PDB file of C-alpha atoms in Angstrom:
ATOM      1  CA  MET A   1      52.718  43.145  19.993  1.00 84.00           C
ATOM      2  CA  SER A   2      49.993  45.693  20.725  1.00 89.00           C
ATOM      3  CA  GLY A   3      46.633  46.851  19.472  1.00 91.00           C
ATOM      4  CA  GLN A   4      43.164  48.008  20.422  1.00 95.00           C
ATOM      5  CA  VAL A   5      39.887  46.210  21.154  1.00 95.00           C
ATOM      6  CA  THR A   6      36.724  48.119  20.236  1.00 95.00           C
ATOM      7  CA  ASP A   7      32.961  47.619  20.062  1.00 93.00           C
ATOM      8  CA  ALA A   8      32.085  46.444  16.531  1.00 90.00           C
ATOM      9  CA  ALA A   9      28.929  48.590  16.380  1.00 88.00           C
ATOM     10  CA  THR A  10      30.044  51.835  18.020  1.00 92.00           C
ATOM     11  CA  GLY A  11      33.826  51.797  17.587  1.00 93.00           C
ATOM     12  CA  LEU A  12      34.226  52.700  21.263  1.00 95.00           C
ATOM     13  CA  PRO A  13      37.158  51.150  23.145  1.00 96.00           C
ATOM     14  CA  ILE A  14      36.490  48.176  25.443  1.00 96.00           C
ATOM     15  CA  GLU A  15      38.149  48.319  28.854  1.00 96.00           C
ATOM     16  CA  ASP A  16      39.243  45.237  30.857  1.00 96.00           C
ATOM     17  CA  ALA A  17      39.116  42.772  27.958  1.00 96.00           C
ATOM     18  CA  THR A  18      41.402  39.740  28.219  1.00 96.00           C
ATOM     19  CA  VAL A  19      43.523  39.328  25.085  1.00 94.00           C
ATOM     20  CA  SER A  20      45.321  36.006  24.558  1.00 91.00           C
ATOM     21  CA  ILE A  21      47.613  35.655  21.559  1.00 87.00           C
ATOM     22  CA  GLY A  22      49.324  32.295  21.535  1.00 84.00           C
ATOM     23  CA  ASP A  23      50.534  31.762  25.092  1.00 86.00           C
ATOM     24  CA  GLN A  24      50.769  35.503  25.846  1.00 89.00           C
ATOM     25  CA  VAL A  25      48.009  37.286  27.796  1.00 93.00           C
ATOM     26  CA  GLY A  26      47.285  40.998  28.081  1.00 93.00           C
ATOM     27  CA  TYR A  27      44.447  43.231  29.283  1.00 96.00           C
ATOM     28  CA  THR A  28      42.969  46.352  27.746  1.00 96.00           C
ATOM     29  CA  ASP A  29      43.182  49.733  29.453  1.00 97.00           C
ATOM     30  CA  THR A  30      40.510  52.467  29.474  1.00 95.00           C
ATOM     31  CA  GLY A  31      41.309  53.240  25.816  1.00 96.00           C
ATOM     32  CA  GLY A  32      40.898  49.586  24.781  1.00 96.00           C
ATOM     33  CA  ASN A  33      44.660  49.319  24.213  1.00 97.00           C
ATOM     34  CA  PHE A  34      46.633  46.163  25.028  1.00 95.00           C
ATOM     35  CA  ALA A  35      50.209  44.954  24.789  1.00 91.00           C
ATOM     36  CA  VAL A  36      51.581  41.424  25.056  1.00 89.00           C
ATOM     37  CA  ASP A  37      55.173  40.232  25.159  1.00 83.00           C
ATOM     38  CA  ALA A  38      56.812  39.489  21.870  1.00 68.00           C
ATOM     39  CA  ALA A  39      55.466  36.297  20.379  1.00 68.00           C
ATOM     40  CA  ALA A  40      57.425  33.984  18.127  1.00 73.00           C
ATOM     41  CA  PRO A  41      56.874  34.572  14.399  1.00 78.00           C
ATOM     42  CA  GLY A  42      54.262  32.316  12.814  1.00 80.00           C
ATOM     43  CA  SER A  43      50.584  31.580  13.297  1.00 82.00           C
ATOM     44  CA  ALA A  44      48.989  32.173  16.711  1.00 83.00           C
ATOM     45  CA  ALA A  45      45.511  31.612  18.118  1.00 85.00           C
ATOM     46  CA  VAL A  46      43.601  34.714  19.235  1.00 87.00           C
ATOM     47  CA  GLU A  47      41.150  34.651  22.148  1.00 90.00           C
ATOM     48  CA  ILE A  48      39.521  37.830  23.427  1.00 93.00           C
ATOM     49  CA  GLU A  49      36.852  38.040  26.110  1.00 93.00           C
ATOM     50  CA  ALA A  50      35.105  40.998  27.721  1.00 94.00           C
ATOM     51  CA  LYS A  51      32.056  41.202  29.956  1.00 91.00           C
ATOM     52  CA  GLY A  52      28.916  41.876  27.920  1.00 88.00           C
ATOM     53  CA  TYR A  53      30.499  40.808  24.623  1.00 90.00           C
ATOM     54  CA  LEU A  54      30.638  37.599  22.629  1.00 87.00           C
ATOM     55  CA  ALA A  55      34.052  35.954  22.722  1.00 85.00           C
ATOM     56  CA  PHE A  56      36.105  37.005  19.686  1.00 83.00           C
ATOM     57  CA  GLU A  57      37.079  33.485  18.636  1.00 68.00           C
ATOM     58  CA  LYS A  58      33.406  32.416  18.561  1.00 57.00           C
ATOM     59  CA  THR A  59      32.260  35.257  16.286  1.00 56.00           C
ATOM     60  CA  ASN A  60      35.334  35.537  14.049  1.00 61.00           C
ATOM     61  CA  LEU A  61      36.161  31.962  13.097  1.00 58.00           C
ATOM     62  CA  ASP A  62      38.095  33.116  10.030  1.00 61.00           C
ATOM     63  CA  SER A  63      40.190  35.529  12.111  1.00 65.00           C
ATOM     64  CA  ALA A  64      40.734  33.355  15.208  1.00 70.00           C
ATOM     65  CA  ARG A  65      44.365  32.906  14.127  1.00 76.00           C
ATOM     66  CA  ILE A  66      46.745  35.681  13.134  1.00 76.00           C
ATOM     67  CA  GLN A  67      50.079  35.667  11.383  1.00 73.00           C
ATOM     68  CA  ILE A  68      52.815  37.154  13.547  1.00 74.00           C
ATOM     69  CA  THR A  69      55.602  38.888  11.638  1.00 73.00           C
ATOM     70  CA  ALA A  70      58.306  41.337  12.632  1.00 70.00           C
ATOM     71  CA  ASP A  71      56.856  44.072  10.418  1.00 71.00           C
ATOM     72  CA  GLN A  72      53.292  43.842  11.781  1.00 69.00           C
ATOM     73  CA  ALA A  73      53.352  44.354  15.541  1.00 76.00           C
ATOM     74  CA  ILE A  74      49.916  46.040  15.762  1.00 83.00           C
ATOM     75  CA  HIS A  75      46.658  44.061  15.603  1.00 86.00           C
ATOM     76  CA  ASN A  76      43.257  45.635  16.282  1.00 90.00           C
ATOM     77  CA  PHE A  77      40.116  43.636  17.087  1.00 91.00           C
ATOM     78  CA  LYS A  78      36.370  44.295  17.240  1.00 91.00           C
ATOM     79  CA  LEU A  79      33.935  42.542  19.597  1.00 92.00           C
ATOM     80  CA  VAL A  80      30.201  42.068  19.108  1.00 89.00           C
ATOM     81  CA  ARG A  81      28.011  42.982  22.076  1.00 88.00           C
ATOM     82  CA  ALA A  82      26.093  40.044  23.558  1.00 87.00           C
ATOM     83  CA  ALA A  83      22.322  40.436  23.669  1.00 84.00           C
ATOM     84  CA  THR A  84      19.802  39.635  26.392  1.00 84.00           C
ATOM     85  CA  ILE A  85      16.160  38.800  25.795  1.00 85.00           C
ATOM     86  CA  SER A  86      13.940  39.106  28.835  1.00 85.00           C
ATOM     87  CA  GLY A  87      10.249  39.378  29.449  1.00 84.00           C
ATOM     88  CA  ARG A  88       7.343  38.631  31.702  1.00 79.00           C
ATOM     89  CA  ILE A  89       4.387  36.400  31.070  1.00 74.00           C
ATOM     90  CA  SER A  90       1.168  37.385  32.747  1.00 70.00           C
ATOM     91  CA  ALA A  91      -2.326  35.992  32.916  1.00 63.00           C
ATOM     92  CA  PRO A  92      -5.450  36.834  34.934  1.00 61.00           C
ATOM     93  CA  ASP A  93      -4.911  33.678  37.001  1.00 59.00           C
ATOM     94  CA  SER A  94      -1.294  33.538  38.187  1.00 53.00           C
ATOM     95  CA  GLU A  95      -1.629  29.966  39.500  1.00 54.00           C
ATOM     96  CA  TRP A  96      -0.527  28.497  36.154  1.00 52.00           C
ATOM     97  CA  ARG A  97       3.038  29.808  36.642  1.00 50.00           C
ATOM     98  CA  HIS A  98       3.617  27.376  39.463  1.00 48.00           C
ATOM     99  CA  ALA A  99       2.669  24.386  37.321  1.00 55.00           C
ATOM    100  CA  GLY A 100       6.110  24.026  35.719  1.00 63.00           C
ATOM    101  CA  PHE A 101       5.850  26.222  32.649  1.00 70.00           C
ATOM    102  CA  ALA A 102       9.014  27.080  30.769  1.00 75.00           C
ATOM    103  CA  VAL A 103      10.053  29.494  28.039  1.00 81.00           C
ATOM    104  CA  THR A 104      11.994  28.122  25.070  1.00 83.00           C
ATOM    105  CA  LEU A 105      14.180  30.289  22.854  1.00 85.00           C
ATOM    106  CA  LEU A 106      14.518  29.334  19.189  1.00 83.00           C
ATOM    107  CA  GLN A 107      16.989  31.003  16.830  1.00 83.00           C
ATOM    108  CA  GLU A 108      16.638  31.350  13.068  1.00 83.00           C
ATOM    109  CA  ASP A 109      19.088  29.096  11.225  1.00 79.00           C
ATOM    110  CA  PHE A 110      19.939  29.150   7.509  1.00 78.00           C
ATOM    111  CA  THR A 111      22.916  26.768   7.753  1.00 76.00           C
ATOM    112  CA  ASP A 112      21.821  24.513   4.910  1.00 80.00           C
ATOM    113  CA  GLY A 113      20.028  27.217   2.908  1.00 83.00           C
ATOM    114  CA  VAL A 114      16.625  26.369   4.398  1.00 85.00           C
ATOM    115  CA  ARG A 115      15.018  28.632   6.997  1.00 85.00           C
ATOM    116  CA  ARG A 116      14.588  26.804  10.297  1.00 81.00           C
ATOM    117  CA  PHE A 117      14.314  27.714  13.932  1.00 80.00           C
ATOM    118  CA  ALA A 118      16.464  25.623  16.289  1.00 77.00           C
ATOM    119  CA  LEU A 119      17.250  25.801  19.995  1.00 77.00           C
ATOM    120  CA  ALA A 120      19.275  28.946  20.570  1.00 68.00           C
ATOM    121  CA  SER A 121      22.886  28.670  21.636  1.00 58.00           C
ATOM    122  CA  GLU A 122      24.890  30.809  23.993  1.00 46.00           C
ATOM    123  CA  HIS A 123      28.169  32.202  22.625  1.00 42.00           C
ATOM    124  CA  GLY A 124      27.961  29.732  19.752  1.00 45.00           C
ATOM    125  CA  GLN A 125      28.091  26.738  22.109  1.00 42.00           C
ATOM    126  CA  ALA A 126      25.614  23.991  22.928  1.00 40.00           C
ATOM    127  CA  ALA A 127      22.019  25.046  23.508  1.00 44.00           C
ATOM    128  CA  ARG A 128      22.177  24.598  27.259  1.00 43.00           C
ATOM    129  CA  HIS A 129      20.451  27.907  28.041  1.00 50.00           C
ATOM    130  CA  SER A 130      17.619  27.729  25.517  1.00 63.00           C
ATOM    131  CA  VAL A 131      14.992  26.885  28.136  1.00 66.00           C
ATOM    132  CA  SER A 132      14.249  29.235  31.014  1.00 69.00           C
ATOM    133  CA  VAL A 133      11.960  28.478  33.926  1.00 65.00           C
ATOM    134  CA  ILE A 134       9.459  31.222  34.569  1.00 73.00           C
ATOM    135  CA  HIS A 135      10.215  32.906  37.893  1.00 75.00           C
ATOM    136  CA  GLU A 136       7.649  33.558  40.620  1.00 75.00           C
ATOM    137  CA  ASP A 137       6.786  36.967  39.141  1.00 77.00           C
ATOM    138  CA  GLY A 138       6.393  35.529  35.611  1.00 76.00           C
ATOM    139  CA  SER A 139       9.756  36.839  34.371  1.00 81.00           C
ATOM    140  CA  PHE A 140      12.350  35.027  32.269  1.00 82.00           C
ATOM    141  CA  GLU A 141      15.717  35.918  30.733  1.00 84.00           C
ATOM    142  CA  PHE A 142      18.145  34.639  28.101  1.00 83.00           C
ATOM    143  CA  SER A 143      21.594  36.258  27.977  1.00 79.00           C
ATOM    144  CA  GLY A 144      24.843  36.010  26.073  1.00 80.00           C
ATOM    145  CA  LEU A 145      23.082  35.849  22.705  1.00 82.00           C
ATOM    146  CA  GLY A 146      24.589  36.734  19.362  1.00 78.00           C
ATOM    147  CA  PRO A 147      22.923  38.683  16.569  1.00 76.00           C
ATOM    148  CA  GLY A 148      19.993  36.998  14.873  1.00 79.00           C
ATOM    149  CA  ARG A 149      16.246  36.455  14.840  1.00 84.00           C
ATOM    150  CA  TYR A 150      14.595  34.640  17.717  1.00 85.00           C
ATOM    151  CA  ILE A 151      11.210  33.157  18.611  1.00 85.00           C
ATOM    152  CA  ILE A 152      10.074  32.745  22.211  1.00 84.00           C
ATOM    153  CA  CYS A 153       7.644  29.929  23.057  1.00 81.00           C
ATOM    154  CA  ALA A 154       5.967  29.448  26.455  1.00 78.00           C
ATOM    155  CA  SER A 155       4.563  26.019  27.295  1.00 74.00           C
ATOM    156  CA  PRO A 156       4.281  23.455  30.070  1.00 68.00           C
ATOM    157  CA  GLN A 157       7.408  21.386  30.630  1.00 64.00           C
ATOM    158  CA  PRO A 158       7.304  17.862  29.169  1.00 64.00           C
ATOM    159  CA  GLY A 159       4.973  15.525  31.048  1.00 61.00           C
ATOM    160  CA  LEU A 160       2.665  18.279  32.296  1.00 55.00           C
ATOM    161  CA  HIS A 161      -0.840  18.895  31.012  1.00 55.00           C
ATOM    162  CA  LEU A 162      -2.606  22.160  30.478  1.00 52.00           C
ATOM    163  CA  PHE A 163      -6.356  22.480  30.871  1.00 53.00           C
ATOM    164  CA  ILE A 164      -8.064  25.553  29.486  1.00 51.00           C
ATOM    165  CA  GLU A 165     -11.593  26.429  30.545  1.00 53.00           C
ATOM    166  CA  ARG A 166     -13.834  28.551  28.383  1.00 45.00           C
TER     167      ARG A 166
END
């Protein structure tokens, strides 16, 4: 079985992607082409990962399994580039950054038909990277994000108090 892995937005080939079909594993070349040993006919799980891209099985739930038949030995796949949101928070008095402030990333969610913003997830998994501590220089970063709308909130971590003087 063979095929090509390309960028969903640009159509350009993706080099060094890991392609797992059933228990067979292959890697893409500079042209995004891969080949795996013959797999048994039937249904097989597809997992594709490449640096800088969302894992195929997380973004293509309906296509995470393919039907393997003798007359269809070529399967092509498209990966969605992962996004990074980064920034820097500044203020005239930089002392506040050392007081335990954090940045929270919320992602728009229409799952039940109602617009909400919930903690953002990484690669469709648990929201373990939705809070970023602000670094010494005021910078923060969230990576491995899928397409969508996001809101960034900066606030003191729970248990801390903020006093503002006028």
